[in-house]
Every structure is written in C-alpha cells, then in structure tokens.
Amino acid sequence: MRKHIVVFTGAGISAESGIKTFRDSGGLWEEHRIEDVATPEAWQRNQALVLDFYNQRRKQLLDCQPNAAHFAIAKLEATYKVTVITQNVDDLHERAGSTKIIHLHGELRKARSTANPRLIYDIDGWELKQGDTCELGSQLRPHIVWFGELVPMMDTATYITEQADIFIIIGSSLEVYPAASLINHAPHNSTKYLVDPNAKALPYIENLTIKKGKAAHEVPALVEKLLIA
Ligand code: OAD
C-alpha cells in the first residue's frame, strides 16, 4: 500500500507567491484589526468593510501564481497518497495540481449563503458586493471561517492526520487553534517535518526534523528526497 503523506500548510507557503502572511512583520494583522474584518461581529457591524477586506485579498490572489513549494507537493502524488490540509484560503495548491485538499479556514474564491451554509458558490472575478444574494434571496458572505466560528472540517482533518505515515508542516506560526493542534494527532512513530524560516522547537513532538528555510527552496529539496526514498 502506498504511504500516506499529510501536508499541513499555512500562510508561509504562499509568501513567495506574493501573498502576505498574517503574523510576520508587515503581515496582514498589522494593517487590519482581526475584530474589524474577520469575526461574525465585524460582519454584523460593517458588511461593506468586511467585503472590501476579502475583495482586496481576492483581487490580489488572481495575480499570484503557485510557487515551487506548491508544485513540489503536487509531485508527491506520483508515489504517495497525499492529503493537503491547508489553513490558507488561496487556491494555489489546486492550481499547482494537488488533488486532495482540505481547506480548514475556507476558500477566498467562494461565497456562502447567510441563510443556508450549505449553499456555496464560486465567485466570478474578485468582487463580492452588498446585494449579491443566494438563490434564497439572502446576502452572500465570504466562504471564510472567522475567529469565533467553528472549524467544520476539523474532525475530518484530525481523522486524516491520525492516518499519516509522514506529516509535513510548512509555513505556519502554529498559533491559531484548533488547527495548530493537528500535529498532536499525527501518530508518534510517523516521520514529521517542519519547514519554516522561524520554526520554533517543538520538544514534545517525536521524530521531528526541522528545516529552517523558505518553502520554495526547502520543500522541493525535501520532496526530491522523499521521492527517491
Ligand atoms: P502566520 O502569519 O501566523 O504564520 C506564517 C508563518 O509562515 C510564520 O511562522 C513564518 O515564519 C512563516 N513564513 C514566512 N515566510 C515563509 C516562507 N517563505 N516559507 C515558509 N514559511 C514562511 O500564518 P498561519 O500560521 O497560516 O486564519 O496563520 C493561521 C491562521 O491565522 C490563518 O489561516 C488565518 C490567520 O488569522 C483566519 O483568517 C481564520
């Protein structure tokens, strides 16, 4: 049976594609307050501001391309069963060719009904406006998991992580829960890697190799190694 690699990605993997991370210096949460743009309360208070924040992100995403790290992960599928669990709302893993992707925090290029969360639509272009409605006539919101909301894909992501032979974390500060807790669900004997230029030590995690470098350089090298292993 093919070994199962679970790749857990954060904003750092898309940094070299030109998408800002959240918590690095110059990151998005320095320019915007989370409570103004990324909570259900913000949406109640000022829909236009929230829509504009995500419209700007979406507009920028349309000009960005996957980088060598996204492509390398897609290449792993030649030899391994691969599941990508991403905190990112961009679609760069999809565009690089990965086929099994779980978006824990939603998807920037999709909109969701405020009346029925199961009604999810692709957004054509970059703009979601006040007055854009679902088929039930309710305002559409960004298909994003905001702070204070449940993470609907968390149980699935946890189950998949428990099946990992190899667990690779790329470009995440591991500060946002519950996503950051996934590493604790990887089997003790699984091989683990953490790729991040600012990686902190995780002393309580067994079989962990830390690669302190940028994703577009480190990930292709790691993938080459895994493909010949
Ligand atoms: P953060 O901004 O918290 O962390 C980004 C990580 O990427 C940091 O550890 C950086 O060191 C690392 N990094 C920067 N450049 C890199 C590069 N070129 N290659 C590899 N790593 C690099 O982003 P996340 O951990 O993804 O949620 O943040 C988690 C969640 O917090 C996001 O999904 C988002 C945010 O608020 C929501 O909006 C719900």
mmCIF file of C-alpha atoms and ligand atoms in Angstrom:
data_model
loop_
_atom_site.group_PDB
_atom_site.id
_atom_site.type_symbol
_atom_site.label_atom_id
_atom_site.label_comp_id
_atom_site.label_asym_id
_atom_site.label_seq_id
_atom_site.Cartn_x
_atom_site.Cartn_y
_atom_site.Cartn_z
ATOM 1 C CA MET A 1 0.000 0.000 0.000
ATOM 2 C CA ARG A 2 1.224 3.492 -0.765
ATOM 3 C CA LYS A 3 2.392 5.539 2.207
ATOM 4 C CA HIS A 4 0.160 8.435 3.198
ATOM 5 C CA ILE A 5 1.732 11.894 3.401
ATOM 6 C CA VAL A 6 -0.313 14.578 5.111
ATOM 7 C CA VAL A 7 0.901 18.087 4.329
ATOM 8 C CA PHE A 8 -0.309 20.822 6.662
ATOM 9 C CA THR A 9 0.253 24.294 5.244
ATOM 10 C CA GLY A 10 -0.044 27.870 6.472
ATOM 11 C CA ALA A 11 0.424 31.319 5.019
ATOM 12 C CA GLY A 12 4.216 30.881 4.760
ATOM 13 C CA ILE A 13 3.934 28.505 1.801
ATOM 14 C CA SER A 14 2.252 31.224 -0.249
ATOM 15 C CA ALA A 15 4.563 34.054 0.888
ATOM 16 C CA GLU A 16 6.893 33.586 -2.086
ATOM 17 C CA SER A 17 3.874 33.738 -4.404
ATOM 18 C CA GLY A 18 3.371 37.306 -3.177
ATOM 19 C CA ILE A 19 0.628 36.724 -0.600
ATOM 20 C CA LYS A 20 1.194 38.357 2.764
ATOM 21 C CA THR A 21 1.310 36.210 5.867
ATOM 22 C CA PHE A 22 -0.641 37.278 8.945
ATOM 23 C CA ARG A 23 1.813 37.490 11.839
ATOM 24 C CA ASP A 24 5.216 38.225 10.280
ATOM 25 C CA SER A 25 6.369 41.834 10.436
ATOM 26 C CA GLY A 26 4.386 43.678 7.751
ATOM 27 C CA GLY A 27 1.757 40.910 7.931
ATOM 28 C CA LEU A 28 -1.960 41.410 7.411
ATOM 29 C CA TRP A 29 -2.845 41.581 11.097
ATOM 30 C CA GLU A 30 -0.550 44.609 11.481
ATOM 31 C CA GLU A 31 -2.575 46.536 8.909
ATOM 32 C CA HIS A 32 -6.048 45.310 9.863
ATOM 33 C CA ARG A 33 -7.614 44.509 13.192
ATOM 34 C CA ILE A 34 -8.994 40.966 13.326
ATOM 35 C CA GLU A 35 -12.065 42.221 15.178
ATOM 36 C CA ASP A 36 -12.812 44.692 12.353
ATOM 37 C CA VAL A 37 -12.653 42.283 9.427
ATOM 38 C CA ALA A 38 -12.563 38.622 10.466
ATOM 39 C CA THR A 39 -15.267 37.963 13.054
ATOM 40 C CA PRO A 40 -19.042 37.421 12.884
ATOM 41 C CA GLU A 41 -19.430 40.624 14.935
ATOM 42 C CA ALA A 42 -17.487 42.595 12.330
ATOM 43 C CA TRP A 43 -19.866 41.252 9.674
ATOM 44 C CA GLN A 44 -22.891 42.344 11.730
ATOM 45 C CA ARG A 45 -21.386 45.797 12.273
ATOM 46 C CA ASN A 46 -19.969 46.679 8.887
ATOM 47 C CA GLN A 47 -20.551 44.330 5.962
ATOM 48 C CA ALA A 48 -19.014 46.741 3.480
ATOM 49 C CA LEU A 49 -15.687 46.820 5.357
ATOM 50 C CA VAL A 50 -15.537 43.029 5.658
ATOM 51 C CA LEU A 51 -16.456 42.535 1.994
ATOM 52 C CA ASP A 52 -13.833 45.057 0.956
ATOM 53 C CA PHE A 53 -11.109 43.336 3.011
ATOM 54 C CA TYR A 54 -11.750 39.997 1.291
ATOM 55 C CA ASN A 55 -12.303 41.640 -2.105
ATOM 56 C CA GLN A 56 -8.806 43.119 -1.885
ATOM 57 C CA ARG A 57 -7.350 39.744 -0.907
ATOM 58 C CA ARG A 58 -9.194 38.058 -3.808
ATOM 59 C CA LYS A 59 -8.130 40.698 -6.316
ATOM 60 C CA GLN A 60 -4.505 40.187 -5.300
ATOM 61 C CA LEU A 61 -4.819 36.385 -5.427
ATOM 62 C CA LEU A 62 -5.888 36.495 -9.068
ATOM 63 C CA ASP A 63 -2.471 37.996 -9.909
ATOM 64 C CA CYS A 64 -0.499 35.377 -7.928
ATOM 65 C CA GLN A 65 0.807 32.027 -9.082
ATOM 66 C CA PRO A 66 1.738 28.844 -7.201
ATOM 67 C CA ASN A 67 5.437 28.629 -6.348
ATOM 68 C CA ALA A 68 7.942 25.763 -6.361
ATOM 69 C CA ALA A 69 6.711 24.535 -2.964
ATOM 70 C CA HIS A 70 3.096 24.116 -4.139
ATOM 71 C CA PHE A 71 4.271 22.326 -7.296
ATOM 72 C CA ALA A 72 6.596 20.027 -5.372
ATOM 73 C CA ILE A 73 3.767 18.923 -3.078
ATOM 74 C CA ALA A 74 1.624 18.077 -6.112
ATOM 75 C CA LYS A 75 4.509 15.991 -7.462
ATOM 76 C CA LEU A 76 4.444 13.748 -4.377
ATOM 77 C CA GLU A 77 1.226 12.204 -5.711
ATOM 78 C CA ALA A 78 3.278 10.238 -8.247
ATOM 79 C CA THR A 79 4.490 7.968 -5.434
ATOM 80 C CA TYR A 80 2.407 8.639 -2.337
ATOM 81 C CA LYS A 81 -1.149 9.006 -1.236
ATOM 82 C CA VAL A 82 -1.201 12.711 -0.356
ATOM 83 C CA THR A 83 -3.673 14.843 1.537
ATOM 84 C CA VAL A 84 -3.103 18.573 1.846
ATOM 85 C CA ILE A 85 -4.701 20.185 4.867
ATOM 86 C CA THR A 86 -4.349 23.916 4.478
ATOM 87 C CA GLN A 87 -5.177 26.890 6.653
ATOM 88 C CA ASN A 88 -4.850 29.026 3.549
ATOM 89 C CA VAL A 89 -7.862 30.434 1.767
ATOM 90 C CA ASP A 90 -5.992 30.822 -1.527
ATOM 91 C CA ASP A 91 -6.311 28.241 -4.312
ATOM 92 C CA LEU A 92 -2.605 27.820 -5.055
ATOM 93 C CA HIS A 93 -2.490 24.127 -4.088
ATOM 94 C CA GLU A 94 -5.345 23.461 -6.534
ATOM 95 C CA ARG A 95 -3.645 25.428 -9.296
ATOM 96 C CA ALA A 96 -0.373 23.559 -8.699
ATOM 97 C CA GLY A 97 -2.160 20.242 -9.279
ATOM 98 C CA SER A 98 -2.766 18.758 -5.813
ATOM 99 C CA THR A 99 -5.963 16.726 -5.949
ATOM 100 C CA LYS A 100 -6.973 16.160 -2.317
ATOM 101 C CA ILE A 101 -7.152 19.407 -0.380
ATOM 102 C CA ILE A 102 -8.975 20.273 2.812
ATOM 103 C CA HIS A 103 -9.419 23.983 3.446
ATOM 104 C CA LEU A 104 -9.734 24.385 7.205
ATOM 105 C CA HIS A 105 -10.371 28.130 7.099
ATOM 106 C CA GLY A 106 -12.481 28.382 3.953
ATOM 107 C CA GLU A 107 -11.866 29.500 0.396
ATOM 108 C CA LEU A 108 -11.407 33.052 -0.800
ATOM 109 C CA ARG A 109 -12.827 32.433 -4.257
ATOM 110 C CA LYS A 110 -16.123 31.121 -2.888
ATOM 111 C CA ALA A 111 -19.167 32.781 -1.327
ATOM 112 C CA ARG A 112 -21.682 31.288 1.054
ATOM 113 C CA SER A 113 -25.340 31.936 1.746
ATOM 114 C CA THR A 114 -26.102 33.630 5.074
ATOM 115 C CA ALA A 115 -29.412 31.707 5.138
ATOM 116 C CA ASN A 116 -28.126 28.186 4.442
ATOM 117 C CA PRO A 117 -24.405 27.450 4.920
ATOM 118 C CA ARG A 118 -24.631 24.514 2.525
ATOM 119 C CA LEU A 119 -25.216 26.894 -0.374
ATOM 120 C CA ILE A 120 -21.711 27.697 -1.611
ATOM 121 C CA TYR A 121 -20.918 29.431 -4.896
ATOM 122 C CA ASP A 122 -17.800 30.209 -6.947
ATOM 123 C CA ILE A 123 -17.148 33.924 -7.157
ATOM 124 C CA ASP A 124 -16.698 35.088 -10.709
ATOM 125 C CA GLY A 125 -13.817 37.605 -10.668
ATOM 126 C CA TRP A 126 -12.739 39.394 -7.490
ATOM 127 C CA GLU A 127 -15.731 41.287 -6.172
ATOM 128 C CA LEU A 128 -18.467 40.199 -3.765
ATOM 129 C CA LYS A 129 -20.886 43.067 -3.159
ATOM 130 C CA GLN A 130 -23.702 44.051 -0.836
ATOM 131 C CA GLY A 131 -26.828 42.962 -2.684
ATOM 132 C CA ASP A 132 -25.245 39.788 -4.102
ATOM 133 C CA THR A 133 -27.621 37.080 -2.951
ATOM 134 C CA CYS A 134 -28.018 33.309 -2.878
ATOM 135 C CA GLU A 135 -30.917 31.520 -4.559
ATOM 136 C CA LEU A 136 -32.976 32.062 -1.373
ATOM 137 C CA GLY A 137 -32.507 35.819 -1.629
ATOM 138 C CA SER A 138 -30.061 36.183 1.315
ATOM 139 C CA GLN A 139 -26.862 38.192 1.238
ATOM 140 C CA LEU A 140 -23.759 36.198 0.321
ATOM 141 C CA ARG A 141 -20.776 36.311 2.690
ATOM 142 C CA PRO A 142 -17.160 35.275 2.104
ATOM 143 C CA HIS A 143 -16.723 31.484 2.490
ATOM 144 C CA ILE A 144 -14.211 32.020 5.295
ATOM 145 C CA VAL A 145 -14.063 30.622 8.826
ATOM 146 C CA TRP A 146 -13.904 33.715 11.016
ATOM 147 C CA PHE A 147 -12.464 33.952 14.515
ATOM 148 C CA GLY A 148 -15.074 32.727 16.949
ATOM 149 C CA GLU A 149 -16.650 30.330 14.435
ATOM 150 C CA LEU A 150 -16.426 26.547 14.464
ATOM 151 C CA VAL A 151 -14.000 24.897 12.045
ATOM 152 C CA PRO A 152 -16.322 22.461 10.241
ATOM 153 C CA MET A 153 -13.522 20.454 8.591
ATOM 154 C CA MET A 154 -11.563 19.938 11.814
ATOM 155 C CA ASP A 155 -12.903 16.443 12.583
ATOM 156 C CA THR A 156 -12.103 15.245 9.061
ATOM 157 C CA ALA A 157 -8.634 16.816 9.234
ATOM 158 C CA THR A 158 -7.970 15.173 12.604
ATOM 159 C CA TYR A 159 -9.048 11.763 11.324
ATOM 160 C CA ILE A 160 -6.790 12.083 8.255
ATOM 161 C CA THR A 161 -3.835 13.232 10.355
ATOM 162 C CA GLU A 162 -4.226 10.131 12.524
ATOM 163 C CA GLN A 163 -3.611 8.028 9.381
ATOM 164 C CA ALA A 164 -0.384 9.806 8.370
ATOM 165 C CA ASP A 165 2.838 7.891 7.759
ATOM 166 C CA ILE A 166 4.601 11.196 7.115
ATOM 167 C CA PHE A 167 3.339 14.573 8.407
ATOM 168 C CA ILE A 168 4.826 17.766 6.937
ATOM 169 C CA ILE A 169 4.098 21.242 8.293
ATOM 170 C CA ILE A 170 5.003 24.183 6.071
ATOM 171 C CA GLY A 171 4.895 27.898 6.877
ATOM 172 C CA SER A 172 2.655 28.197 9.892
ATOM 173 C CA SER A 173 3.196 30.035 13.161
ATOM 174 C CA LEU A 174 1.091 27.282 14.816
ATOM 175 C CA GLU A 175 -0.640 29.974 16.853
ATOM 176 C CA VAL A 176 -4.222 29.532 15.706
ATOM 177 C CA TYR A 177 -6.304 26.770 17.263
ATOM 178 C CA PRO A 178 -7.786 24.290 16.729
ATOM 179 C CA ALA A 179 -5.718 23.976 13.503
ATOM 180 C CA ALA A 180 -2.392 24.159 15.357
ATOM 181 C CA SER A 181 -3.334 21.145 17.458
ATOM 182 C CA LEU A 182 -3.306 18.790 14.443
ATOM 183 C CA ILE A 183 0.356 17.865 14.949
ATOM 184 C CA ASN A 184 -0.641 16.245 18.234
ATOM 185 C CA HIS A 185 -2.819 13.806 16.284
ATOM 186 C CA ALA A 186 -0.064 12.542 13.984
ATOM 187 C CA PRO A 187 0.985 9.037 15.086
ATOM 188 C CA HIS A 188 4.018 9.046 17.426
ATOM 189 C CA ASN A 189 6.001 6.836 15.061
ATOM 190 C CA SER A 190 5.190 8.866 11.925
ATOM 191 C CA THR A 191 8.025 10.847 10.358
ATOM 192 C CA LYS A 192 7.470 14.596 10.804
ATOM 193 C CA TYR A 193 8.961 17.666 9.169
ATOM 194 C CA LEU A 194 8.516 21.353 9.888
ATOM 195 C CA VAL A 195 9.607 23.825 7.216
ATOM 196 C CA ASP A 196 9.642 27.453 8.354
ATOM 197 C CA PRO A 197 12.410 30.074 8.478
ATOM 198 C CA ASN A 198 11.282 30.977 12.010
ATOM 199 C CA ALA A 199 10.405 27.485 13.187
ATOM 200 C CA LYS A 200 10.237 27.144 16.933
ATOM 201 C CA ALA A 201 11.405 23.949 18.611
ATOM 202 C CA LEU A 202 8.574 21.530 19.395
ATOM 203 C CA PRO A 203 10.333 19.468 22.059
ATOM 204 C CA TYR A 204 7.347 17.286 22.858
ATOM 205 C CA ILE A 205 6.956 16.036 19.256
ATOM 206 C CA GLU A 206 8.773 12.797 18.386
ATOM 207 C CA ASN A 207 10.516 12.009 15.078
ATOM 208 C CA LEU A 208 10.517 15.668 14.009
ATOM 209 C CA THR A 209 13.065 17.204 11.626
ATOM 210 C CA ILE A 210 13.064 20.997 11.404
ATOM 211 C CA LYS A 211 14.111 22.717 8.171
ATOM 212 C CA LYS A 212 14.698 26.384 8.913
ATOM 213 C CA GLY A 213 14.332 27.894 5.480
ATOM 214 C CA LYS A 214 11.898 29.273 2.946
ATOM 215 C CA ALA A 215 9.307 26.988 1.450
ATOM 216 C CA ALA A 216 10.148 27.472 -2.242
ATOM 217 C CA HIS A 217 13.709 26.320 -1.547
ATOM 218 C CA GLU A 218 13.259 23.723 1.211
ATOM 219 C CA VAL A 219 10.100 21.931 0.037
ATOM 220 C CA PRO A 220 11.342 20.883 -3.444
ATOM 221 C CA ALA A 221 14.531 19.505 -1.809
ATOM 222 C CA LEU A 222 12.513 17.549 0.756
ATOM 223 C CA VAL A 223 10.174 16.224 -1.935
ATOM 224 C CA GLU A 224 13.090 15.017 -4.070
ATOM 225 C CA LYS A 225 14.397 13.146 -1.042
ATOM 226 C CA LEU A 226 11.007 11.565 -0.347
ATOM 227 C CA LEU A 227 10.525 10.572 -3.988
ATOM 228 C CA ILE A 228 13.769 8.569 -4.069
ATOM 229 C CA ALA A 229 13.346 7.091 -0.576
HETATM 230 P P1 OAD B 1 1.045 33.214 10.222
HETATM 231 O O1 OAD B 1 1.137 34.548 9.569
HETATM 232 O O2 OAD B 1 0.602 33.172 11.636
HETATM 233 O O3 OAD B 1 2.456 32.490 10.162
HETATM 234 C C1 OAD B 1 3.154 32.437 8.939
HETATM 235 C C2 OAD B 1 4.365 31.548 9.115
HETATM 236 O O4 OAD B 1 4.990 31.452 7.848
HETATM 237 C C3 OAD B 1 5.397 32.088 10.099
HETATM 238 O O5 OAD B 1 5.788 31.063 11.002
HETATM 239 C C4 OAD B 1 6.566 32.494 9.197
HETATM 240 O O6 OAD B 1 7.825 32.280 9.813
HETATM 241 C C5 OAD B 1 6.381 31.545 8.030
HETATM 242 N N1 OAD B 1 6.967 32.010 6.766
HETATM 243 C C6 OAD B 1 7.129 33.264 6.303
HETATM 244 N N2 OAD B 1 7.685 33.255 5.083
HETATM 245 C C7 OAD B 1 7.881 31.942 4.753
HETATM 246 C C8 OAD B 1 8.421 31.274 3.619
HETATM 247 N N3 OAD B 1 8.867 31.935 2.560
HETATM 248 N N4 OAD B 1 8.444 29.922 3.641
HETATM 249 C C9 OAD B 1 7.993 29.218 4.700
HETATM 250 N N5 OAD B 1 7.478 29.810 5.793
HETATM 251 C C10 OAD B 1 7.425 31.152 5.833
HETATM 252 O O7 OAD B 1 0.115 32.295 9.288
HETATM 253 P P2 OAD B 1 -0.693 30.966 9.644
HETATM 254 O O8 OAD B 1 0.054 30.143 10.624
HETATM 255 O O9 OAD B 1 -1.101 30.364 8.360
HETATM 256 O O10 OAD B 1 -6.903 32.386 9.735
HETATM 257 O O11 OAD B 1 -1.963 31.593 10.343
HETATM 258 C C11 OAD B 1 -3.015 30.752 10.734
HETATM 259 C C12 OAD B 1 -4.323 31.453 10.558
HETATM 260 O O12 OAD B 1 -4.286 32.730 11.191
HETATM 261 C C13 OAD B 1 -4.687 31.778 9.125
HETATM 262 O O13 OAD B 1 -5.280 30.688 8.462
HETATM 263 C C14 OAD B 1 -5.650 32.906 9.258
HETATM 264 C C15 OAD B 1 -4.910 33.707 10.311
HETATM 265 O O14 OAD B 1 -5.649 34.548 11.097
HETATM 266 C C16 OAD B 1 -8.038 33.052 9.502
HETATM 267 O O15 OAD B 1 -8.095 34.110 8.916
HETATM 268 C C17 OAD B 1 -9.239 32.350 10.060
#
